[in-house]
Coordinates of C-alpha atoms in Angstrom, one line a residue:
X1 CA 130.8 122.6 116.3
X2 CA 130.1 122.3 112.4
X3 CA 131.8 125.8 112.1
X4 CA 135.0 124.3 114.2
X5 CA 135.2 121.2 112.1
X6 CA 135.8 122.9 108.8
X7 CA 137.9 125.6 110.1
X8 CA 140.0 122.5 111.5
X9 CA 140.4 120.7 108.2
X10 CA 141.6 124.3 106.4
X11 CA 145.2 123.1 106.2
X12 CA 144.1 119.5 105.1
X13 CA 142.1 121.3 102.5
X14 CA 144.9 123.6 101.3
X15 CA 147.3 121.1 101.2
X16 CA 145.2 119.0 99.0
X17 CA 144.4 122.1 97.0
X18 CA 148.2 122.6 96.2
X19 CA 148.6 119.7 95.6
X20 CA 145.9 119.7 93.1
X21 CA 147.0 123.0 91.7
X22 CA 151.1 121.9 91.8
X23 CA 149.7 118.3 89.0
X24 CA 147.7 121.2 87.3
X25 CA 151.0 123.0 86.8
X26 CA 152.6 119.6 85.0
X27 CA 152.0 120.1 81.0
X28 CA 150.3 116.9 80.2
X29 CA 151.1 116.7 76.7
X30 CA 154.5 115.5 77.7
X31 CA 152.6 112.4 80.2
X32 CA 149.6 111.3 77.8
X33 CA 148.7 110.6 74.4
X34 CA 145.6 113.0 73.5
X35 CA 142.3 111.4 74.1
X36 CA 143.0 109.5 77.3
X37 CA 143.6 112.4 80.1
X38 CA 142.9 112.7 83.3
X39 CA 143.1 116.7 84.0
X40 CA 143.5 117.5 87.6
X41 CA 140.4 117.9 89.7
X42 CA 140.8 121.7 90.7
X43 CA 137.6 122.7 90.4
X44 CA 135.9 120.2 92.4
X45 CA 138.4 120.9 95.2
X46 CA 138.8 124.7 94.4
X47 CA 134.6 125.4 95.5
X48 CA 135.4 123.2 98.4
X49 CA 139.1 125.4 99.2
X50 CA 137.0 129.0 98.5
X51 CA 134.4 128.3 101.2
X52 CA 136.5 126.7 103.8
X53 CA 139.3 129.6 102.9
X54 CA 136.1 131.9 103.7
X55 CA 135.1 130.4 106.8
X56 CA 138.3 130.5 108.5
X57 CA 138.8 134.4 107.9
X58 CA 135.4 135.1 108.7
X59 CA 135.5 138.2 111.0
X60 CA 132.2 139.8 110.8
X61 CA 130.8 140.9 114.0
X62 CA 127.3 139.0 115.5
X63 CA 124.3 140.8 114.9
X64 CA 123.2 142.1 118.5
X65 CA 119.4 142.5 117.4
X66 CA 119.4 138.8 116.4
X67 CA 118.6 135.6 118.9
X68 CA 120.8 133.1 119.6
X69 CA 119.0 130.6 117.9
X70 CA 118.5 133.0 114.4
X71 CA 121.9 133.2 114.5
X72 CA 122.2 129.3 115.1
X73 CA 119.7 128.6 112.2
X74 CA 121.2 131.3 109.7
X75 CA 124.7 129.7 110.0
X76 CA 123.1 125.9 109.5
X77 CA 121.3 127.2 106.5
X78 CA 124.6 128.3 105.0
X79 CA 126.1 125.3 105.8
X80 CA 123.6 123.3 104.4
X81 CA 123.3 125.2 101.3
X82 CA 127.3 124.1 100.8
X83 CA 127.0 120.8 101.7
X84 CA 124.3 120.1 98.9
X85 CA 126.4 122.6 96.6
X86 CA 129.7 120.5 97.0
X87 CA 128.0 117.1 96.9
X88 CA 126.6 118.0 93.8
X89 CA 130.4 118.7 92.1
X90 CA 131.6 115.9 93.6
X91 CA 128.7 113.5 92.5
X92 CA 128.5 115.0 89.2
X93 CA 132.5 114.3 88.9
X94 CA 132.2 111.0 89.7
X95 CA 129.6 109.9 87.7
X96 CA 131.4 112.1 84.4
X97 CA 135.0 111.0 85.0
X98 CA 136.4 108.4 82.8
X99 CA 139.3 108.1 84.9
X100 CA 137.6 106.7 88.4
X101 CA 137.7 103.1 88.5
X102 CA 133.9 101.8 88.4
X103 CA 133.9 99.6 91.2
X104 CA 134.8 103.2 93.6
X105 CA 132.0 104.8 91.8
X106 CA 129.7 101.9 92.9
X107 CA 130.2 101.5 96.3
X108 CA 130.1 105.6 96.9
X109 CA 127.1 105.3 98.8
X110 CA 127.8 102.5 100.5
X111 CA 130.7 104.2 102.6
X112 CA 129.9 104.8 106.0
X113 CA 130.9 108.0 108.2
X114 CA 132.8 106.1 110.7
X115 CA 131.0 106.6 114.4
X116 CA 131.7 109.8 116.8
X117 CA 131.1 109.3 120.0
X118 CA 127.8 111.2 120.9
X119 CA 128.8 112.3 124.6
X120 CA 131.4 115.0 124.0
X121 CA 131.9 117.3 121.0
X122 CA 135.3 117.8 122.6
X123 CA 136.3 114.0 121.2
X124 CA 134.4 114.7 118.3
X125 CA 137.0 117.4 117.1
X126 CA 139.7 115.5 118.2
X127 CA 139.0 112.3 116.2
X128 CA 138.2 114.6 113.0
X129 CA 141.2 116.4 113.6
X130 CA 143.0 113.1 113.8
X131 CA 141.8 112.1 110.5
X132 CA 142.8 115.8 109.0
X133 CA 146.0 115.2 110.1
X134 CA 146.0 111.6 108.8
X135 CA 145.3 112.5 105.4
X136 CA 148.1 115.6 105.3
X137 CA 151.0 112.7 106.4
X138 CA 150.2 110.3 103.9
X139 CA 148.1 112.2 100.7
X140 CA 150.3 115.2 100.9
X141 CA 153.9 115.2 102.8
X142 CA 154.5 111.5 102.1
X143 CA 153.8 112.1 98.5
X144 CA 156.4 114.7 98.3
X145 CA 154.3 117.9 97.7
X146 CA 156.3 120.0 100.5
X147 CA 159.4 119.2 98.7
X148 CA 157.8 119.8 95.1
X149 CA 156.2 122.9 95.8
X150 CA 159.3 124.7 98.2
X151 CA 162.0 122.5 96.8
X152 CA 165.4 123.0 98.9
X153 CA 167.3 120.5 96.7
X154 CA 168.9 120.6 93.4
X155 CA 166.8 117.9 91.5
X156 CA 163.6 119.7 92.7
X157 CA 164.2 122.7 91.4
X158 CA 162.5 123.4 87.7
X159 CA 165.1 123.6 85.6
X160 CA 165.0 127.1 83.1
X161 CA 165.8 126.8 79.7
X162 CA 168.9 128.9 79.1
X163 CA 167.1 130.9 75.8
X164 CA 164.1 131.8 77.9
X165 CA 164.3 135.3 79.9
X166 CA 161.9 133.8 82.8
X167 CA 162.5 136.0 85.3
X168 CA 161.1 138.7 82.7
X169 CA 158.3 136.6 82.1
X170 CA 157.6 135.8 85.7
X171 CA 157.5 139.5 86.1
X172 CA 155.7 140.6 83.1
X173 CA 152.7 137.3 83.8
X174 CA 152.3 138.7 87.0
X175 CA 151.8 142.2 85.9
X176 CA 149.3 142.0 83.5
X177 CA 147.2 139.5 85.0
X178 CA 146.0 141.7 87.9
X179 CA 144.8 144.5 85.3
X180 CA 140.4 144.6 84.3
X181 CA 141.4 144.5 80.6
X182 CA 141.1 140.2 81.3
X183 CA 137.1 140.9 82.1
X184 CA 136.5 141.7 78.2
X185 CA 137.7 138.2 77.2
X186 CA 135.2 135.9 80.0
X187 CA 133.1 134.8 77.1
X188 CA 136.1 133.2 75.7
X189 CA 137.9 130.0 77.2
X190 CA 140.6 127.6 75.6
X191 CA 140.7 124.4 74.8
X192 CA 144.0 122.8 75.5
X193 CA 144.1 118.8 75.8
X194 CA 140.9 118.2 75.7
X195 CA 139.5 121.0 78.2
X196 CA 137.9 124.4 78.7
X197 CA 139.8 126.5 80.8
X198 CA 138.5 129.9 82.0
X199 CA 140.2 133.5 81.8
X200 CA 139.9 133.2 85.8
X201 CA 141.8 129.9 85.9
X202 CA 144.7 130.9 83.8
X203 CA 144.9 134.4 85.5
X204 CA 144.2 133.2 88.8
X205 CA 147.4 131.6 90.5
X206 CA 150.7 133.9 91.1
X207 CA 153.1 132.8 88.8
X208 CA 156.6 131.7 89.6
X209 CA 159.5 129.3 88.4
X210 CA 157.1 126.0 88.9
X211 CA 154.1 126.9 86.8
X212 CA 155.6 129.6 84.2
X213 CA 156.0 127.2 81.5
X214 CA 152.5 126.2 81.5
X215 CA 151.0 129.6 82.6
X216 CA 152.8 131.5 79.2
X217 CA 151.0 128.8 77.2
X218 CA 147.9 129.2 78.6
X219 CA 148.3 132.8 78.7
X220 CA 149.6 133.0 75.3
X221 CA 146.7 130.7 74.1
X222 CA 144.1 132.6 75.4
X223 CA 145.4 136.0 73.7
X224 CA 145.8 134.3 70.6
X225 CA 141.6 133.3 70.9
X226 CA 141.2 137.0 71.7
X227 CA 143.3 138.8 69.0
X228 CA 142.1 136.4 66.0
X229 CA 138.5 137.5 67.0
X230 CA 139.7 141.3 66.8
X231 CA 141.2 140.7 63.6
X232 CA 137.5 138.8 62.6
X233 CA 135.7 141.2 63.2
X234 CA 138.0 143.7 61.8
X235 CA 137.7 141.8 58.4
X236 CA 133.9 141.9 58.9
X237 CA 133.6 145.5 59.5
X238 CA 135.7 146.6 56.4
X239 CA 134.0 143.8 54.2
X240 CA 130.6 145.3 55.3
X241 CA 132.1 148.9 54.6
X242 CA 133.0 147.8 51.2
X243 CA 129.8 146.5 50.3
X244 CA 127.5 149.1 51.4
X245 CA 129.9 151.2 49.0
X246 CA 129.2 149.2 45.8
X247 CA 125.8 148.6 47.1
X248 CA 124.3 152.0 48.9
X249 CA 126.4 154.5 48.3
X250 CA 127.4 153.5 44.5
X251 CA 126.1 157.1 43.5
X252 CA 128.9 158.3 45.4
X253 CA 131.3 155.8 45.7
X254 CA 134.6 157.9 45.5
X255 CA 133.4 160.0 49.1
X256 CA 132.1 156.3 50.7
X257 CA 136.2 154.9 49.8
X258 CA 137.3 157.9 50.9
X259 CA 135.3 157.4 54.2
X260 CA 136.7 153.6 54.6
X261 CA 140.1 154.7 53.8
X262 CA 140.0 157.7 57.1
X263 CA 138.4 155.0 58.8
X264 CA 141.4 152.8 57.9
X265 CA 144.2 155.6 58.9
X266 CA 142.2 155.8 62.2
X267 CA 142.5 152.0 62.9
X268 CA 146.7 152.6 62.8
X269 CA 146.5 153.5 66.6
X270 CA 144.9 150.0 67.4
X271 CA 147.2 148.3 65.0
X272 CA 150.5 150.3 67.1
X273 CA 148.7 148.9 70.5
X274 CA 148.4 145.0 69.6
X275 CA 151.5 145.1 67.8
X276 CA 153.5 146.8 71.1
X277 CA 151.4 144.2 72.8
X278 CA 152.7 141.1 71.2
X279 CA 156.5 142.3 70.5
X280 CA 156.4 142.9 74.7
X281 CA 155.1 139.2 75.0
X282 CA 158.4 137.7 72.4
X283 CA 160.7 140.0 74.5
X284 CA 159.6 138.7 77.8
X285 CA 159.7 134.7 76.6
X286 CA 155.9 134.4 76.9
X287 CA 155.7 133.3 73.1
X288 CA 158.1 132.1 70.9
X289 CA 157.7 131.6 66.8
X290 CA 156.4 127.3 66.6
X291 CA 154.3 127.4 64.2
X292 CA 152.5 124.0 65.3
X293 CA 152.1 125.2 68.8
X294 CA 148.5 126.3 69.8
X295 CA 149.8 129.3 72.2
X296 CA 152.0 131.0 68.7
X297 CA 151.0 134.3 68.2
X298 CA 153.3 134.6 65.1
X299 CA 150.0 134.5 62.2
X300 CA 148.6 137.2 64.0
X301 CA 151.5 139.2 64.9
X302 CA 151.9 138.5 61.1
X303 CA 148.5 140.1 60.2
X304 CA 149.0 143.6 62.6
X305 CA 152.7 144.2 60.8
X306 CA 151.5 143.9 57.1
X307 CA 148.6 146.3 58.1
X308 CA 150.9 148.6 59.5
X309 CA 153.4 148.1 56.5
X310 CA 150.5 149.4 54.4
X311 CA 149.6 152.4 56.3
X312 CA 153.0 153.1 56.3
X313 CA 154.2 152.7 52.8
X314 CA 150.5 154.6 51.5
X315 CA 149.5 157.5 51.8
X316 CA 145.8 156.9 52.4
X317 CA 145.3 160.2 54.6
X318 CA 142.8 162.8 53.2
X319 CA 144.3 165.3 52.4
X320 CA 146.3 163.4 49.5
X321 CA 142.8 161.6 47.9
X322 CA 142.3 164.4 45.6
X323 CA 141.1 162.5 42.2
X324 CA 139.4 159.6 40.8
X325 CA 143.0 158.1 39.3
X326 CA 144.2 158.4 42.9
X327 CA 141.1 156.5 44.5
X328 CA 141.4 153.8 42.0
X329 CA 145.0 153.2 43.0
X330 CA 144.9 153.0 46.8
X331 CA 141.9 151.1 46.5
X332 CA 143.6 148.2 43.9
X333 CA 146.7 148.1 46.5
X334 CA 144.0 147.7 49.8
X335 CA 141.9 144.9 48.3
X336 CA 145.0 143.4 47.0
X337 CA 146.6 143.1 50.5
X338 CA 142.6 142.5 52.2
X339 CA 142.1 139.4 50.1
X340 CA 145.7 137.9 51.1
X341 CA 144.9 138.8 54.7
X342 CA 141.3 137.6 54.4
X343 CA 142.6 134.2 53.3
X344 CA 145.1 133.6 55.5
X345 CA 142.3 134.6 58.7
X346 CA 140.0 132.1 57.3
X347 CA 142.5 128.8 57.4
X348 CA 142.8 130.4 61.2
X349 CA 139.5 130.4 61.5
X350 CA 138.8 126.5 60.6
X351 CA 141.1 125.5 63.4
X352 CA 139.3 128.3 66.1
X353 CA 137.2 126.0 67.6
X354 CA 139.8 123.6 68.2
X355 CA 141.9 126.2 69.9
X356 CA 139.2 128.4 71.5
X357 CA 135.7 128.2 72.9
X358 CA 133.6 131.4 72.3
X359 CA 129.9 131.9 74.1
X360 CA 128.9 133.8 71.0
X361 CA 129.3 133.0 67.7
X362 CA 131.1 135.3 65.1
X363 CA 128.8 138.5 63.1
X364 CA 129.1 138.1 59.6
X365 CA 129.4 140.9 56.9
X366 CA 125.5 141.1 56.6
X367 CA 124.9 141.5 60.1
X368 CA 126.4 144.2 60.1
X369 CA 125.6 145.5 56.6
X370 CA 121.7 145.2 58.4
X371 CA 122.9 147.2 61.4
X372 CA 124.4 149.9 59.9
X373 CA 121.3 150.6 57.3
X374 CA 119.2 150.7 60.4
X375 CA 121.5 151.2 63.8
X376 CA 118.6 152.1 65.9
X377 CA 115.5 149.8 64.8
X378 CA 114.7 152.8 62.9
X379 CA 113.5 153.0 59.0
X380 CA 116.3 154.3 56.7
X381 CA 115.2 155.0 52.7
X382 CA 117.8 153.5 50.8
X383 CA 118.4 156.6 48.5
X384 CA 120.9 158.9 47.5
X385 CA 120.5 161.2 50.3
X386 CA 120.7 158.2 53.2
X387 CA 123.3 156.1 51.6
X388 CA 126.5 157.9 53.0
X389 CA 124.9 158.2 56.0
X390 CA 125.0 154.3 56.3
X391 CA 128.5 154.8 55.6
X392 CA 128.9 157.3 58.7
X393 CA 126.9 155.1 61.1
X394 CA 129.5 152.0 59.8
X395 CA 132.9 154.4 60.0
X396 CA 131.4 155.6 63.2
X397 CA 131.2 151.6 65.0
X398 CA 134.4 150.9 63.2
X399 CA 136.3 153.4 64.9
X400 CA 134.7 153.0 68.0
X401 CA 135.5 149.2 67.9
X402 CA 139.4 149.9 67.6
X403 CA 139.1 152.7 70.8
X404 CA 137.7 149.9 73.0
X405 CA 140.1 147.6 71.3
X406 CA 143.2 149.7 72.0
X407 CA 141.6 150.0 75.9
X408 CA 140.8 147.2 76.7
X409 CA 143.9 144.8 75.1
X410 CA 146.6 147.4 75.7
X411 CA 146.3 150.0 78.0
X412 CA 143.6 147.9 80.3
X413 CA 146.1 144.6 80.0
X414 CA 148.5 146.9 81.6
X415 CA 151.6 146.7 78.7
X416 CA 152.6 150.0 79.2
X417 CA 154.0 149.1 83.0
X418 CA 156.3 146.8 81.4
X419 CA 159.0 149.3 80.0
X420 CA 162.1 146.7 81.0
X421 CA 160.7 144.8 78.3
X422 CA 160.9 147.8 76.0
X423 CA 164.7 148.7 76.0
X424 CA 165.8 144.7 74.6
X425 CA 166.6 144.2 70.8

């Protein structure tokens, strides 16, 4: 009877769960000032939605080599198990929320399950039922949600700006966020209003014409968390490059620059990737230049083009490093556009954690100085002899850093099955 009960109240539970998602949709920014915001309770309702959602396309077959009564006892454990689960979210929300009025978090306990009769689980289901029904008609349909989320008339229908190429964004949104390359950014949420969202809660929901402005945001957002990391720890790598060069290999300094700059030429492939990424995202409306906007990607797109401008306008290939006066030159013209670059990463960086929230904090240039002189726990003499190999154990992570980059937010983000984006201006 338990297990008939909550497949009953599915479609009060999904109705309320639209509903939910359809406020969640509403950018907030434009409703409250910052500081006072009452976010949307998905989550509570979404663990609830998931295991009722489950229950009710539950098809597995019944164990014939089980009793009855296992059976019986197995189910009631799972149900128990939920029940203390979701009283637990919904407790915890209460007593966290600033929003619920005190005198509904005080008298909580005091409300009573109203009386079933005990004769007949038949009247049971029907008065629960009853009540599922009671709460669709007035928390749902008489609030409007049927006509908010399928809208049939004019003034319900989200209007689209006339600049914006939605339908290309709708498209591309939906594209991308079914690829795995969204698994490599899970220790990294935003933090927009006030509150962490997850990569699974952006990615999550189907987009369409009712939640795309908010979804490119969020989307948008989140990419800009993950590509300002990338371009962290690129800065890292080549400033820890650099130093074991003036420190390690100082003997022979000319082969270790010549080492970084190969590594440098090898990065150009990671550079074409993230750029192609981000001039796919302008074309399709997902970002647009606002430079007070947390979801602008335009500093970083900013960063990958003047990289790209100087492996384009310098030679620093091997075959063309042939003498000292050479070295000197390409290395004056690298540190000059490093130090702008570097500069320009670090004011990004003092506003990161107001943007993004990262489970791990950032390696610095010593860290991986450390690793590199001893990659495997292992002693390395730091003499003439070892020194350049330090160098090849740091080119060697560097390079294998921008494959998994190129992987994972390109190819794995699924920008190359986007060509109608590729043919616009």
């Amino acid at each position: 009877m338990l297990e008939k009960v909550l497949q009953n109240s599915k479609t009060m539970i999904a109705n309320l769960h639209n509903a939910m998602k359809f406020l969640s949709y509403i950018d907030i920014r434009f409703l409250f000032s910052e500081g006072i915001i009452p976010h949307p309770i998905i989550e509570v309702i979404d663990f609830i939605y998931q295991y009722v959602l489950g229950k009710s396309q539950d098809t597995s077959s019944l164990d014939l080599n089980q009793s009855p009564y296992d059976i019986s006892e197995m189910k009631l454990e799972n149900l128990t198990k939920f029940h203390t689960d979701a009283s637990k979210i919904v407790g915890d929300f209460f007593q966290n929320s600033k929003y619920i009025l005190i005198f509904l978090i005080n008298d909580l306990p005091k409300i009573n399950i109203a009386e079933l009769p005990n004769d007949l689980n038949f009247a049971r289901i029907e008065i629960l039922n009853t009540f599922f029904n009671e709460i669709v008609e007035v928390w749902y349909k008489n609030l409007g949600f049927e006509e908010f989320l399928n809208p049939k008339t004019a003034e319900f229908i989200p209007p689209i700006d006339p600049d914006t190429n939605q339908n290309d964004g709708i498209e591309a949104l939906n594209i991308i966020r079914r690829e795995s390359g969204w698994k490599e950014m899970n220790h990294i949420s935003i933090v927009y209003f006030g509150k962490q969202f997850s990569v699974d809660r952006i990615i999550n929901d189907e987009v369409s014409n009712i939640n795309f402005q908010i979804k490119k945001k969020h989307v948008s957002q989140l990419l800009r968390c993950r590509f300002t990391e990338i371009m962290k720890n690129y800065r890292s790598l080549f400033s820890a490059m650099l130093y074991i060069c003036d420190k390690d290999a100082h003997n022979y300094y000319n082969n270790c620059v010549i080492k970084l700059f190969g590594s440098l030429v090898k990065s150009k492939t990671m550079l074409e990737d993230l750029y192609e990424a981000l001039v796919t995202l302008k074309k399709s409306s997902i970002w647009s230049v606002n430079y007070t906007s947390e979801s602008n990607l335009q500093i970083v797109f900013e960063w990958v083009a003047g990289f790209l401008s100087l492996l384009e306008n310098n030679d620093f290939s091997l075959k063309n490093i042939n003498d000292n006066k050479m070295i000197k030159q390409l290395l004056i013209i690298f540190k000059k556009k490093f130090n702008v670059f570097s500069t320009l990463l670090l004011n990004e960086i003092k506003i990161f954690d107001t943007l993004c929230h990262k489970d791990d904090k950032f390696k610095n240039v010593q860290y991986y100085v450390n690793y590199f002189r001893n990659p495997e726990n292992e002693s390395i003499n730091l003499n003439p002899e070892n020194s350049m190999q330090i160098m090849l154990n740091a080119c060697n992570f560097f390079d294998n850093f921008c494959e998994n980059v190129s992987k994972s937010c390109y190819k794995d983000l699924g920008f190359e099955k986007l060509p109608h984006c590729k043919i616009k201006n």
